[in-house]
Short mmCIF file of C-alpha atoms in Angstrom, two decimals:
data_model
loop_
_atom_site.label_atom_id
_atom_site.label_comp_id
_atom_site.label_asym_id
_atom_site.label_seq_id
_atom_site.Cartn_x
_atom_site.Cartn_y
_atom_site.Cartn_z
CA MET A 1 0.00 0.00 0.00
CA ARG A 2 1.36 3.39 -0.92
CA LYS A 3 0.93 6.85 0.56
CA LEU A 4 -0.77 9.89 -0.89
CA ILE A 5 1.33 13.01 -0.34
CA VAL A 6 -0.05 16.50 -0.89
CA ALA A 7 2.75 18.98 -1.60
CA ALA A 8 1.75 22.62 -1.82
CA PHE A 9 2.99 26.18 -1.79
CA ILE A 10 0.55 28.13 0.38
CA SER A 11 0.13 31.62 1.80
CA LEU A 12 -0.63 32.28 5.46
CA ASP A 13 -4.33 32.38 4.58
CA GLY A 14 -4.14 29.06 2.75
CA VAL A 15 -4.17 30.27 -0.86
CA MET A 16 -2.34 28.02 -3.32
CA GLN A 17 -3.40 29.50 -6.66
CA ALA A 18 -0.82 30.34 -9.35
CA PRO A 19 2.34 30.30 -7.23
CA GLY A 20 4.75 30.14 -10.15
CA GLY A 21 3.81 32.90 -12.59
CA PRO A 22 1.40 35.72 -13.50
CA GLN A 23 -0.42 33.78 -16.23
CA GLU A 24 -0.43 30.37 -14.52
CA ASP A 25 -4.04 30.65 -13.34
CA THR A 26 -5.92 33.95 -13.48
CA SER A 27 -9.36 32.43 -12.93
CA GLY A 28 -11.59 34.30 -10.51
CA GLY A 29 -9.71 37.49 -11.27
CA PHE A 30 -6.58 36.33 -9.42
CA THR A 31 -3.83 38.92 -9.95
CA TYR A 32 -1.02 37.71 -7.69
CA GLY A 33 0.35 34.90 -9.86
CA GLY A 34 4.04 34.26 -9.18
CA TRP A 35 3.84 35.10 -5.48
CA ILE A 36 6.46 32.50 -4.47
CA VAL A 37 9.14 33.91 -6.79
CA PRO A 38 10.50 36.57 -4.37
CA TYR A 39 11.06 33.82 -1.77
CA ALA A 40 13.02 31.40 -3.95
CA GLU A 41 16.56 30.74 -2.69
CA GLU A 42 18.88 27.82 -1.85
CA VAL A 43 16.99 26.31 1.10
CA PHE A 44 13.78 26.55 -0.89
CA GLY A 45 15.42 24.68 -3.78
CA GLN A 46 16.84 22.02 -1.47
CA ALA A 47 13.38 21.35 -0.07
CA MET A 48 12.05 20.77 -3.58
CA GLN A 49 14.94 18.45 -4.42
CA ALA A 50 14.27 16.43 -1.27
CA LEU A 51 10.58 16.16 -2.18
CA PHE A 52 11.42 14.65 -5.57
CA SER A 53 14.29 12.45 -4.35
CA GLN A 54 12.05 9.46 -3.57
CA PRO A 55 10.12 7.51 -6.24
CA PHE A 56 6.69 8.99 -6.94
CA GLU A 57 3.81 9.06 -9.37
CA LEU A 58 1.99 12.32 -10.03
CA LEU A 59 -1.66 12.77 -9.11
CA LEU A 60 -3.02 15.88 -10.82
CA GLY A 61 -6.22 17.83 -11.29
CA ARG A 62 -7.15 18.54 -14.88
CA ARG A 63 -6.21 22.22 -14.86
CA THR A 64 -2.82 21.58 -13.26
CA TYR A 65 -2.23 18.75 -15.72
CA ASP A 66 -2.85 21.07 -18.65
CA ILE A 67 -0.48 23.69 -17.20
CA PHE A 68 2.24 21.09 -16.60
CA ALA A 69 1.75 19.40 -19.98
CA GLY A 70 2.21 22.77 -21.65
CA TYR A 71 5.48 23.44 -19.85
CA TRP A 72 7.53 20.44 -18.70
CA PRO A 73 7.85 18.57 -22.03
CA LYS A 74 9.32 21.74 -23.56
CA VAL A 75 12.09 22.25 -20.99
CA GLU A 76 15.47 21.97 -22.69
CA GLY A 77 18.56 20.20 -21.39
CA SER A 78 20.36 23.46 -20.62
CA SER A 79 17.61 24.63 -18.26
CA GLU A 80 18.07 24.49 -14.48
CA ASP A 81 14.63 22.83 -14.41
CA PHE A 82 15.71 19.95 -16.64
CA SER A 83 16.19 17.37 -13.87
CA ILE A 84 12.65 17.95 -12.58
CA ALA A 85 11.31 18.04 -16.13
CA ASN A 86 12.93 14.68 -16.83
CA LEU A 87 11.23 13.21 -13.75
CA PHE A 88 7.82 14.68 -14.50
CA ASN A 89 7.97 13.63 -18.15
CA SER A 90 8.80 10.01 -17.31
CA VAL A 91 6.73 9.13 -14.23
CA PRO A 92 3.11 7.92 -14.44
CA LYS A 93 0.62 10.78 -14.23
CA HIS A 94 -2.88 10.04 -12.89
CA VAL A 95 -5.29 12.77 -13.94
CA ALA A 96 -8.72 13.77 -12.63
CA THR A 97 -10.56 13.41 -15.93
CA HIS A 98 -12.83 10.88 -17.61
CA THR A 99 -11.61 11.68 -21.13
CA PRO A 100 -8.33 9.80 -21.64
CA ALA A 101 -8.19 10.71 -25.33
CA THR A 102 -7.34 14.29 -24.34
CA LEU A 103 -4.23 13.27 -22.38
CA ASP A 104 -1.28 13.50 -24.74
CA TRP A 105 1.57 13.90 -22.24
CA HIS A 106 3.64 10.70 -22.04
CA ASN A 107 2.51 8.12 -19.46
CA SER A 108 -0.73 9.90 -18.53
CA HIS A 109 -3.77 8.01 -17.27
CA ALA A 110 -7.36 9.15 -16.65
CA LEU A 111 -8.86 8.48 -13.21
CA GLY A 112 -12.36 8.16 -14.67
CA VAL A 113 -15.73 9.30 -13.39
CA ASP A 114 -15.36 8.30 -9.71
CA ILE A 115 -12.13 10.04 -8.77
CA THR A 116 -12.04 9.14 -5.08
CA ALA A 117 -12.70 5.46 -5.80
CA ALA A 118 -9.95 5.46 -8.40
CA VAL A 119 -7.47 7.07 -6.02
CA ARG A 120 -8.44 4.68 -3.24
CA ALA A 121 -7.75 1.77 -5.60
CA LEU A 122 -4.38 3.26 -6.60
CA LYS A 123 -3.39 3.53 -2.95
CA GLN A 124 -4.05 -0.17 -2.45
CA GLN A 125 -1.56 -1.08 -5.15
CA ASP A 126 2.16 -1.61 -4.72
CA GLY A 127 4.39 1.05 -6.17
CA ALA A 128 5.71 4.55 -5.66
CA ASN A 129 3.85 7.04 -3.50
CA LEU A 130 1.27 9.31 -5.11
CA LEU A 131 2.26 12.98 -5.12
CA THR A 132 0.01 15.93 -5.86
CA GLN A 133 1.21 19.29 -7.14
CA GLY A 134 -1.19 22.21 -7.28
CA SER A 135 -4.62 20.73 -8.12
CA SER A 136 -6.62 22.61 -5.48
CA VAL A 137 -10.02 21.17 -6.44
CA LEU A 138 -8.70 17.60 -6.49
CA VAL A 139 -6.83 18.06 -3.21
CA GLN A 140 -9.99 19.28 -1.49
CA GLN A 141 -11.80 16.16 -2.73
CA LEU A 142 -9.00 13.96 -1.40
CA LEU A 143 -9.03 15.70 1.98
CA ALA A 144 -12.81 15.36 2.20
CA ALA A 145 -12.50 11.63 1.50
CA GLY A 146 -9.79 11.19 4.15
CA LEU A 147 -7.30 9.87 1.60
CA VAL A 148 -4.35 12.15 2.36
CA ASP A 149 -1.52 10.55 4.34
CA GLU A 150 1.01 13.36 4.35
CA LEU A 151 1.13 17.13 3.85
CA GLN A 152 4.35 18.75 2.72
CA LEU A 153 3.76 22.48 2.88
CA LEU A 154 5.88 25.50 2.02
CA ILE A 155 4.11 28.24 3.96
CA HIS A 156 4.94 31.73 2.70
CA PRO A 157 4.82 34.84 4.92
CA LEU A 158 2.13 36.77 3.09
CA LEU A 159 -1.66 37.12 2.89
CA LEU A 160 -3.31 36.95 -0.52
CA GLY A 161 -6.88 37.59 0.55
CA HIS A 162 -8.56 35.52 -2.13
CA GLY A 163 -7.85 32.68 -4.52
CA LYS A 164 -8.04 28.90 -4.62
CA ARG A 165 -7.27 27.43 -1.22
CA LEU A 166 -5.75 24.24 0.08
CA PHE A 167 -8.48 23.52 2.62
CA GLY A 168 -12.20 23.68 1.95
CA ASP A 169 -15.00 23.52 4.50
CA ASP A 170 -15.53 19.78 4.04
CA ALA A 171 -12.09 18.35 4.85
CA ALA A 172 -12.42 15.20 6.96
CA ALA A 173 -11.21 15.72 10.52
CA ALA A 174 -7.81 14.10 11.12
CA ALA A 175 -4.78 14.54 13.36
CA PHE A 176 -1.30 15.04 11.91
CA THR A 177 2.17 14.88 13.46
CA LEU A 178 4.89 17.35 12.51
CA GLN A 179 7.78 15.16 11.31
CA HIS A 180 10.16 17.86 10.12
CA SER A 181 10.31 21.62 9.81
CA GLN A 182 12.73 24.36 8.89
CA VAL A 183 12.56 28.03 8.06
CA SER A 184 14.23 29.55 5.03
CA PRO A 185 16.20 32.81 5.35
CA LYS A 186 13.26 34.59 3.70
CA GLY A 187 10.75 33.22 6.20
CA VAL A 188 9.21 30.31 4.31
CA VAL A 189 8.19 27.59 6.78
CA ILE A 190 8.88 24.19 5.25
CA ALA A 191 6.83 21.60 7.14
CA ARG A 192 6.14 17.89 6.75
CA TYR A 193 3.02 16.57 8.49
CA VAL A 194 2.15 12.86 8.66
CA ARG A 195 -1.33 11.59 9.42
CA ALA A 196 -1.67 10.40 13.01
CA GLY A 197 -5.17 8.97 13.35
CA GLU A 198 -8.28 10.59 14.72
CA VAL A 199 -8.64 14.00 16.33
CA GLN A 200 -8.42 13.78 20.12
CA THR A 201 -10.30 16.22 22.33
CA GLY A 202 -10.24 17.18 26.00
CA SER A 203 -11.01 19.95 28.44
CA PHE A 204 -9.11 22.22 30.83
#
């Protein structure tokens, strides 16, 4: 059985929309695309390298898939992004869509109509862990279904006010344990949380 890991860049108010560039996702009138760029530095890069150092398969929402498919296959060998591009281009990519004919990026597979059932079945298989990138709508579905085993968050010191968020109102209650954390020189909190059973309550 493999784990489902949600990796996300988020703001202090939980927004995860369009972290990488102004035109990445402007839906809903979002104007702050590229908000992680001023915080990129060595520790930030090392955290990303560590994330991709273990075998994984990508689990993507349809919009994120389209963004990735339009970028990563075109990265050239001289680019500093080439090592990640090579990984993303080669690994299996499981996509929240029921139209497989529209998936033309190498090694892409449609999850079908019942996304949560398909992901649950994938988790029962042997193989590399499932890793999400972006995919806010899909991630909220996975959290609501209680399918997320690990959260790897890069929490940026800013408020965005609006935009697509990591957590919706219907996330299933669950406890998590902080396994690792560090803070970049520019104030990005890099945190790894692992699921730790049910929420415990008490009184003072």
